[in-house]
PDB file of C-alpha atoms in Angstrom:
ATOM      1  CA  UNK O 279     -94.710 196.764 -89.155  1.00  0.00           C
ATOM      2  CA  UNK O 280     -91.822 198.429 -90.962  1.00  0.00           C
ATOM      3  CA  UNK O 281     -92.751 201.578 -90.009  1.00  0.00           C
ATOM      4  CA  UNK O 282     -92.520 200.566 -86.312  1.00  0.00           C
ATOM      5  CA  UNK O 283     -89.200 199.276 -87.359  1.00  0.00           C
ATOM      6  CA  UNK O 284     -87.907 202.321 -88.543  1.00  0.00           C
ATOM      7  CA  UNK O 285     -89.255 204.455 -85.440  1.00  0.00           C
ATOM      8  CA  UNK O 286     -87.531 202.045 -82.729  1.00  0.00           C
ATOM      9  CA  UNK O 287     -84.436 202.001 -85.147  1.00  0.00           C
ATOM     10  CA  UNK O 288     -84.393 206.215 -84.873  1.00  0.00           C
ATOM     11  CA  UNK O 289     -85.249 205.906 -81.351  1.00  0.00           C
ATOM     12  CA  UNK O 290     -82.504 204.121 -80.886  1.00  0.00           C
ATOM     13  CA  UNK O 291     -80.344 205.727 -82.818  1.00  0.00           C
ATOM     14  CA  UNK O 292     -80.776 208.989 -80.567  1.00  0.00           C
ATOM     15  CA  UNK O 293     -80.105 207.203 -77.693  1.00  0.00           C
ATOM     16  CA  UNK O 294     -76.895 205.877 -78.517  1.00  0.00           C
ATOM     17  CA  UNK O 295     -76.062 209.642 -80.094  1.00  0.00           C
ATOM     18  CA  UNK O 296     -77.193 211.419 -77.023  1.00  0.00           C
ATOM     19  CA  UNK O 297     -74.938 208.649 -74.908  1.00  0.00           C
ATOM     20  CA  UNK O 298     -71.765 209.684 -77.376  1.00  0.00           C
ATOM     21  CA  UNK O 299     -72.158 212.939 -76.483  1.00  0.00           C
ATOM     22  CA  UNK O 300     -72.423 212.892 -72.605  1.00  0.00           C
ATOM     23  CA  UNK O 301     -69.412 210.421 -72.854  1.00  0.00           C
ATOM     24  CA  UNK O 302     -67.413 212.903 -74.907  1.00  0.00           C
ATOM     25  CA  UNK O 303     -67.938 215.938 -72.715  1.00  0.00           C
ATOM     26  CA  UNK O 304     -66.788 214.135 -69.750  1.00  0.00           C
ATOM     27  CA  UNK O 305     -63.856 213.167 -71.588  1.00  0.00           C
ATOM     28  CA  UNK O 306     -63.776 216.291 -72.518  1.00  0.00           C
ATOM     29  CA  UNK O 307     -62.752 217.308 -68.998  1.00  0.00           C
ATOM     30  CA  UNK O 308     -60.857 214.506 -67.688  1.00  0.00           C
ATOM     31  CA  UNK O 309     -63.636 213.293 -65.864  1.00  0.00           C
ATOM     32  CA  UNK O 310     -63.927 209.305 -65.772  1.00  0.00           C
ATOM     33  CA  UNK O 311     -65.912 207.432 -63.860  1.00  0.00           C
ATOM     34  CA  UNK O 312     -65.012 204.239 -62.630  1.00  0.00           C
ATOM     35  CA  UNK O 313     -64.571 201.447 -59.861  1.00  0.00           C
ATOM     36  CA  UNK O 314     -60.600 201.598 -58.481  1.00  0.00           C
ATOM     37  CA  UNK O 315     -58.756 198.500 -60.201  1.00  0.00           C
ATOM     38  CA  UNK O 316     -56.780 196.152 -57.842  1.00  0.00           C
ATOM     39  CA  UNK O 317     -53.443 197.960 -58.083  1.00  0.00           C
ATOM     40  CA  UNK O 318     -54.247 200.694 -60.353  1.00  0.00           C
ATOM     41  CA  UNK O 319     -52.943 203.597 -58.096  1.00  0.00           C
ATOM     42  CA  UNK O 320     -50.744 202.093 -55.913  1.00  0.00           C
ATOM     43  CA  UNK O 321     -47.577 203.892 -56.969  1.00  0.00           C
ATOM     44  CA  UNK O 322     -47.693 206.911 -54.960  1.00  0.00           C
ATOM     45  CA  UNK O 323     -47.904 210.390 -56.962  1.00  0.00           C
ATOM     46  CA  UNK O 324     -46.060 213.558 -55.367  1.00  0.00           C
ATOM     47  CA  UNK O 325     -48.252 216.643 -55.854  1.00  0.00           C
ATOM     48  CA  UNK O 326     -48.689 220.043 -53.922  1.00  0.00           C
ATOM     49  CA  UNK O 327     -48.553 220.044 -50.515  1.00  0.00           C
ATOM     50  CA  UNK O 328     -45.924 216.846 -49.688  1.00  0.00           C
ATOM     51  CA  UNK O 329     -43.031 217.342 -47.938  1.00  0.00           C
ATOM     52  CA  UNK O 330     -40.228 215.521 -48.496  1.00  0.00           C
ATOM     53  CA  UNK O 331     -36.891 214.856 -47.048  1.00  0.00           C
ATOM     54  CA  UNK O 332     -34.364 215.145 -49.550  1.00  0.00           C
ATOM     55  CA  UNK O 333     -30.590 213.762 -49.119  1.00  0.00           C
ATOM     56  CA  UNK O 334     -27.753 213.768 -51.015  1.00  0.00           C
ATOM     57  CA  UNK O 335     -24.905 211.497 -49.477  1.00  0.00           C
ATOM     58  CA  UNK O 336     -21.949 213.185 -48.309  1.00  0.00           C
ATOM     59  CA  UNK O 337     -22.852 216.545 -49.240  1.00  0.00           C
ATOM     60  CA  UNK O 338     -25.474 218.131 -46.148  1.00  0.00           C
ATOM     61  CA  UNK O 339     -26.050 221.559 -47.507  1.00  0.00           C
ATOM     62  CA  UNK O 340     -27.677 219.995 -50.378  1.00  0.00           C
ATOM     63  CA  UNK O 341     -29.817 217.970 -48.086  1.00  0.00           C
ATOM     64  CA  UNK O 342     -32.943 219.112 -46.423  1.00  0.00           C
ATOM     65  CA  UNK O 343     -36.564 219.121 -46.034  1.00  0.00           C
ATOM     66  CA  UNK O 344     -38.937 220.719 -49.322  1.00  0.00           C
ATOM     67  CA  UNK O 345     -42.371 220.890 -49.755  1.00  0.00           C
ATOM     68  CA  UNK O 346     -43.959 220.510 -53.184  1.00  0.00           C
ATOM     69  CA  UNK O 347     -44.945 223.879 -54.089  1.00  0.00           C
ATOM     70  CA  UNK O 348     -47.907 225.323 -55.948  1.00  0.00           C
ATOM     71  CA  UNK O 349     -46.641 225.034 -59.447  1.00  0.00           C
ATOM     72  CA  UNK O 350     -45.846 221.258 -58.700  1.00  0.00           C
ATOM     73  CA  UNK O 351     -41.965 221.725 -57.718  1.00  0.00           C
ATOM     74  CA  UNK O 352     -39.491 221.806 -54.965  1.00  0.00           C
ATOM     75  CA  UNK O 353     -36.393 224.488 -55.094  1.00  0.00           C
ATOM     76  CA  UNK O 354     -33.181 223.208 -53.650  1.00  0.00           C
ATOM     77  CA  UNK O 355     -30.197 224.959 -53.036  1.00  0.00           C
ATOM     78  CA  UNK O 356     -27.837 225.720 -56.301  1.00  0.00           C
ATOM     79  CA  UNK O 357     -29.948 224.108 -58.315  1.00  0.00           C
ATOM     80  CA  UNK O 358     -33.520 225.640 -60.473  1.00  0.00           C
ATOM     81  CA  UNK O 359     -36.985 224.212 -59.290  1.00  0.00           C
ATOM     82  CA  UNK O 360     -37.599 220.784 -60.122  1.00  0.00           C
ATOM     83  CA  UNK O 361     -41.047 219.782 -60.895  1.00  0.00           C
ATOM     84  CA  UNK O 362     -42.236 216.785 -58.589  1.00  0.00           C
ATOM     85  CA  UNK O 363     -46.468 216.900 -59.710  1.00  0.00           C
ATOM     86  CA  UNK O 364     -46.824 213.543 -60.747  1.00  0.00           C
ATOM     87  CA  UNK O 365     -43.442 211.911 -59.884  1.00  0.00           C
ATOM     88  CA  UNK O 366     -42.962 208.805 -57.972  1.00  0.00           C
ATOM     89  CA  UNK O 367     -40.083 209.210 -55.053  1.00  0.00           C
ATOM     90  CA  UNK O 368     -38.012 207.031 -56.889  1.00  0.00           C
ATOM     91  CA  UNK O 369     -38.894 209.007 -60.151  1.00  0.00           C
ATOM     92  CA  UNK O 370     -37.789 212.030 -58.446  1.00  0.00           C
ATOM     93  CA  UNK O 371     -34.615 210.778 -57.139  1.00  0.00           C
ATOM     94  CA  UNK O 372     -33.595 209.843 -60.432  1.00  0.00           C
ATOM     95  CA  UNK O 373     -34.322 213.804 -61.792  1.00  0.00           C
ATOM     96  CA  UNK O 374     -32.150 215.292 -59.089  1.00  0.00           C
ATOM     97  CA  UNK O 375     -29.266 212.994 -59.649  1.00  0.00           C
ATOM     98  CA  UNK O 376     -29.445 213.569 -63.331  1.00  0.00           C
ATOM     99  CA  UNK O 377     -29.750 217.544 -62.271  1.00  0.00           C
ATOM    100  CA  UNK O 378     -26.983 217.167 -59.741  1.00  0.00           C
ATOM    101  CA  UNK O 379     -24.664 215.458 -62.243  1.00  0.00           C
ATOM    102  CA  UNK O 380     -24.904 218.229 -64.804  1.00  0.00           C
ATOM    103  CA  UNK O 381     -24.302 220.793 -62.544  1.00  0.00           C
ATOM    104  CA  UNK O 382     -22.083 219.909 -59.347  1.00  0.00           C
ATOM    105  CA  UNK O 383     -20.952 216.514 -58.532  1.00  0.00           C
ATOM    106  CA  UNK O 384     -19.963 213.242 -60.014  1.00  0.00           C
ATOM    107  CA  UNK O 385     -22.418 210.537 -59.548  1.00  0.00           C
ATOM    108  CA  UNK O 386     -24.348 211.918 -57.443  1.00  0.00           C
ATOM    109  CA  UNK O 387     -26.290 209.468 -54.234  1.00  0.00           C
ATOM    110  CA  UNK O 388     -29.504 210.484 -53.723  1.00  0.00           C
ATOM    111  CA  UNK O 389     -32.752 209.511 -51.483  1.00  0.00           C
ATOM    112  CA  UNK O 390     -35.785 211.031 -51.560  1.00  0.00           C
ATOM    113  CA  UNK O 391     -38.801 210.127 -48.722  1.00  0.00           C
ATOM    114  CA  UNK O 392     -42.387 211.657 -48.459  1.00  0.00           C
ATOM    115  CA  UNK O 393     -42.291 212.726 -44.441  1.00  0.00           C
ATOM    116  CA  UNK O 394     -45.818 214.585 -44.627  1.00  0.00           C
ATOM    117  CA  UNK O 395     -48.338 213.838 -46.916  1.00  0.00           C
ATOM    118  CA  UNK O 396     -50.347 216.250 -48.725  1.00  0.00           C
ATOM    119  CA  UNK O 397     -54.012 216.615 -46.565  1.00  0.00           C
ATOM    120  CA  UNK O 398     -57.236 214.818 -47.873  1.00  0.00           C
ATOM    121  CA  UNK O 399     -61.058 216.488 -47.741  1.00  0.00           C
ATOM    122  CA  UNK O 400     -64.033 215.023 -46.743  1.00  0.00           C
ATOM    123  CA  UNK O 401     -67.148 216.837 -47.677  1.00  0.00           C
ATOM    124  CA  UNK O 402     -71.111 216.305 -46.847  1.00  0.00           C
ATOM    125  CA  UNK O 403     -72.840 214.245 -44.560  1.00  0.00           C
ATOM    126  CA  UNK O 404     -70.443 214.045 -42.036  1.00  0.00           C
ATOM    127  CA  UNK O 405     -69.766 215.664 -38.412  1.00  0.00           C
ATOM    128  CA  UNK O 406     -67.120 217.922 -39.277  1.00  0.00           C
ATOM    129  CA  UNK O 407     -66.418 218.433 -43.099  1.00  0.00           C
ATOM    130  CA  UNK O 408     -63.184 220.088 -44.327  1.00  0.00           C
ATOM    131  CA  UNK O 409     -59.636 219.500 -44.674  1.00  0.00           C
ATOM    132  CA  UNK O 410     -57.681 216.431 -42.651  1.00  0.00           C
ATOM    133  CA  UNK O 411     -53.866 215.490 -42.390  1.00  0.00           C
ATOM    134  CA  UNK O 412     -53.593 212.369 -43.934  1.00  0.00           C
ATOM    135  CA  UNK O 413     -52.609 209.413 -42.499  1.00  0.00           C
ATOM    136  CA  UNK O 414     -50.757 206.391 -44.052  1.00  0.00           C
ATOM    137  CA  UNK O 415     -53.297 203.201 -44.141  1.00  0.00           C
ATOM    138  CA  UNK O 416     -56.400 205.254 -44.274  1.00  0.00           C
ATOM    139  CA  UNK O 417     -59.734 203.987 -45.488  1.00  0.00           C
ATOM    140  CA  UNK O 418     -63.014 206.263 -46.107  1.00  0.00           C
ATOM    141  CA  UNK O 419     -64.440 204.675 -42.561  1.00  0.00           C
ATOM    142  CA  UNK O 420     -61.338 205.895 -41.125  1.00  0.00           C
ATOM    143  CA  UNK O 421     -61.354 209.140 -42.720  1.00  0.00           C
ATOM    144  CA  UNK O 422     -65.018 209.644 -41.614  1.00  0.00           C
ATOM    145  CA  UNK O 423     -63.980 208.881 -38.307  1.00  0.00           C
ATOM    146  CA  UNK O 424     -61.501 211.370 -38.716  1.00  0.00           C
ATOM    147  CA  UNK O 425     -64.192 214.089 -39.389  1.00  0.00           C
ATOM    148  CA  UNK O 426     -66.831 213.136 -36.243  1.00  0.00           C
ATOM    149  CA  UNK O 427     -68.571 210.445 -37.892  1.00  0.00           C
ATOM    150  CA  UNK O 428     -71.797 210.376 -40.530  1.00  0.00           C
ATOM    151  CA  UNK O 429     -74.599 212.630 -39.652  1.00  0.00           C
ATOM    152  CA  UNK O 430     -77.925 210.837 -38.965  1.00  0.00           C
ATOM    153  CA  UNK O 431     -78.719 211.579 -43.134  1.00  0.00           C
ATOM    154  CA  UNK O 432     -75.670 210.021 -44.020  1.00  0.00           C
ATOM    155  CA  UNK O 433     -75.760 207.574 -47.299  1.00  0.00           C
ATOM    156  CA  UNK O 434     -72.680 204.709 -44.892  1.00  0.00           C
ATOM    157  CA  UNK O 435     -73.187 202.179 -48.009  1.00  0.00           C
ATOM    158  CA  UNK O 436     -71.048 204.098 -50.931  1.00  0.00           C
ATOM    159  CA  UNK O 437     -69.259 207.415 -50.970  1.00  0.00           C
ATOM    160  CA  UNK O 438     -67.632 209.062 -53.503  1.00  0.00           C
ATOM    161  CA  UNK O 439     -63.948 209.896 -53.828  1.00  0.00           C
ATOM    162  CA  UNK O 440     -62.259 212.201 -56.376  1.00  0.00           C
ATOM    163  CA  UNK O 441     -58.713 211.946 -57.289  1.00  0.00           C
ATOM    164  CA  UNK O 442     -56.572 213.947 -58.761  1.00  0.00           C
ATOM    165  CA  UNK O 443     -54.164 211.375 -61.227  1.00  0.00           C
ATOM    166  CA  UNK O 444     -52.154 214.647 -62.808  1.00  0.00           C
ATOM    167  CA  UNK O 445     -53.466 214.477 -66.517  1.00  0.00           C
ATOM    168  CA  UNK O 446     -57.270 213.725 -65.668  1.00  0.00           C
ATOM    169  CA  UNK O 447     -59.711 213.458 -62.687  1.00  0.00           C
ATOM    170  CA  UNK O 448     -60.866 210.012 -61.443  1.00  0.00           C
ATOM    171  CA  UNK O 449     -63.932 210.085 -59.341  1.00  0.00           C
ATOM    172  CA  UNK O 450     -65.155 206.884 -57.513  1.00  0.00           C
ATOM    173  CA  UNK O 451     -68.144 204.923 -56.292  1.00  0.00           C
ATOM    174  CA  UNK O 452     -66.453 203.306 -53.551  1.00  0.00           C
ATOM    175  CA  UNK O 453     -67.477 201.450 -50.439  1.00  0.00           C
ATOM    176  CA  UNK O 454     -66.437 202.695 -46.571  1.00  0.00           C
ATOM    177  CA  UNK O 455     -63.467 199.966 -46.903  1.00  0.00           C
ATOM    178  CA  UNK O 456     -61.595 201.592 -49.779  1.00  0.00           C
ATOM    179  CA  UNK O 457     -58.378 202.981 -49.241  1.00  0.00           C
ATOM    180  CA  UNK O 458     -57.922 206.802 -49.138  1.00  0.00           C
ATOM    181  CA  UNK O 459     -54.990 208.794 -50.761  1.00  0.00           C
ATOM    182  CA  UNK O 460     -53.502 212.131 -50.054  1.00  0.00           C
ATOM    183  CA  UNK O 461     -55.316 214.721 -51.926  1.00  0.00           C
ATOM    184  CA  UNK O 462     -58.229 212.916 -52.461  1.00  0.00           C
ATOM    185  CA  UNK O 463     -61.772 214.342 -51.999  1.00  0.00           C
ATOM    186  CA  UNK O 464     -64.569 212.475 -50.151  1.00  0.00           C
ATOM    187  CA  UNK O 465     -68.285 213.088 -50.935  1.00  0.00           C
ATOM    188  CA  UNK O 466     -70.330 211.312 -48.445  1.00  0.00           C
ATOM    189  CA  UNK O 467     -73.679 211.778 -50.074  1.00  0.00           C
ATOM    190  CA  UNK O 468     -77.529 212.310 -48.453  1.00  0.00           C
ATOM    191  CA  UNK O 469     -79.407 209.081 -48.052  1.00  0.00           C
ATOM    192  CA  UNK O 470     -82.606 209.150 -49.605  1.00  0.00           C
ATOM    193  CA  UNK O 471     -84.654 207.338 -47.171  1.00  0.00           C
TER     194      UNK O 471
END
């Protein structure tokens, strides 16, 4: 009887190692997996590939229209690039009116809008995979729409989304009702039967 003890306890014990182990190496990479939490990413992220409409009251020339760039940051006139990756628009406004007010006016005004959101992708068992414009409001059944509709294989019960949060990479199990962001990846997987 102990002996059978001690072989479930070591069975056991490599179980829960082996589960350590794959948990660390996704950490590792910044790769979670997990079910999107009522209001966890509802503060909008700027990344590469947004455009935004930049003013700054009473002065035009400074105002304008930038796109995030690849490194993560938009270059206005007279002043050096300012990185946007991961900003809120308010967050952003606040780092060009601190950069503004070191360098050429007195408290400056500024507003900052998104007018053209970065593109999503939707990828597998769909009509027409590949890149989309995104539009505001957009669910994965509207972003499959988007792409032609599921092919006859098509798993229409859950999909997966990646998302790209700045410091790590979020991928989802989510149904077709879950909201899409810009950037995000879609994965409509195979059905088995």
């Amino acid at each position: 009887m102990k002996e059978r003890d001690a072989s479930m306890k070591a069975g056991f014990t490599g179980i829960l190692v082996a589960l350590c182990m794959t948990l660390a190496a996704c950490a590792q990479y910044g790769v979670l997996e997990q079910r999107p939490a009522s209001g966890e990413f509802d503060a909008y992220r700027l990344d590469t590939g947004d455009q935004l409409r930049v003013t700054v009251f009473g002065q035009a020339d400074l105002s304008g229209d930038f796109t995030v760039d690849g490194t993560g940051s938009i270059s206005m006139p007279l002043l050096p690039p300012i990185v946007a990756r991961g900003l809120t628009t308010e967050e952003f406004e606040a780092v060009v009116a601190v950069e503004l007010g070191r360098r050429l006016l007195r408290n400056p005004n500024v507003s900052a809008q998104v007018m053209q959101f970065r593109p999503f992708f939707i990828l597998g068992e769909v009509q027409r995979a590949g890149q989309y414009p995104y539009v505001s409001g957009m669910t994965v059944q509207s972003a499959v729409a988007i792409a032609g509709g599921y092919s006859y294989r098509a798993n229409e019960d859950r999909v997966r989304i990646t998302r790209n949060l700045g410091d790590r990479i979020v991928e989802l199990g989510v149904d077709s009702k879950a909201p899409v962001m810009p950037g995000d990846t879609i994965l409509v997987r195979e059905r088995y039967f």
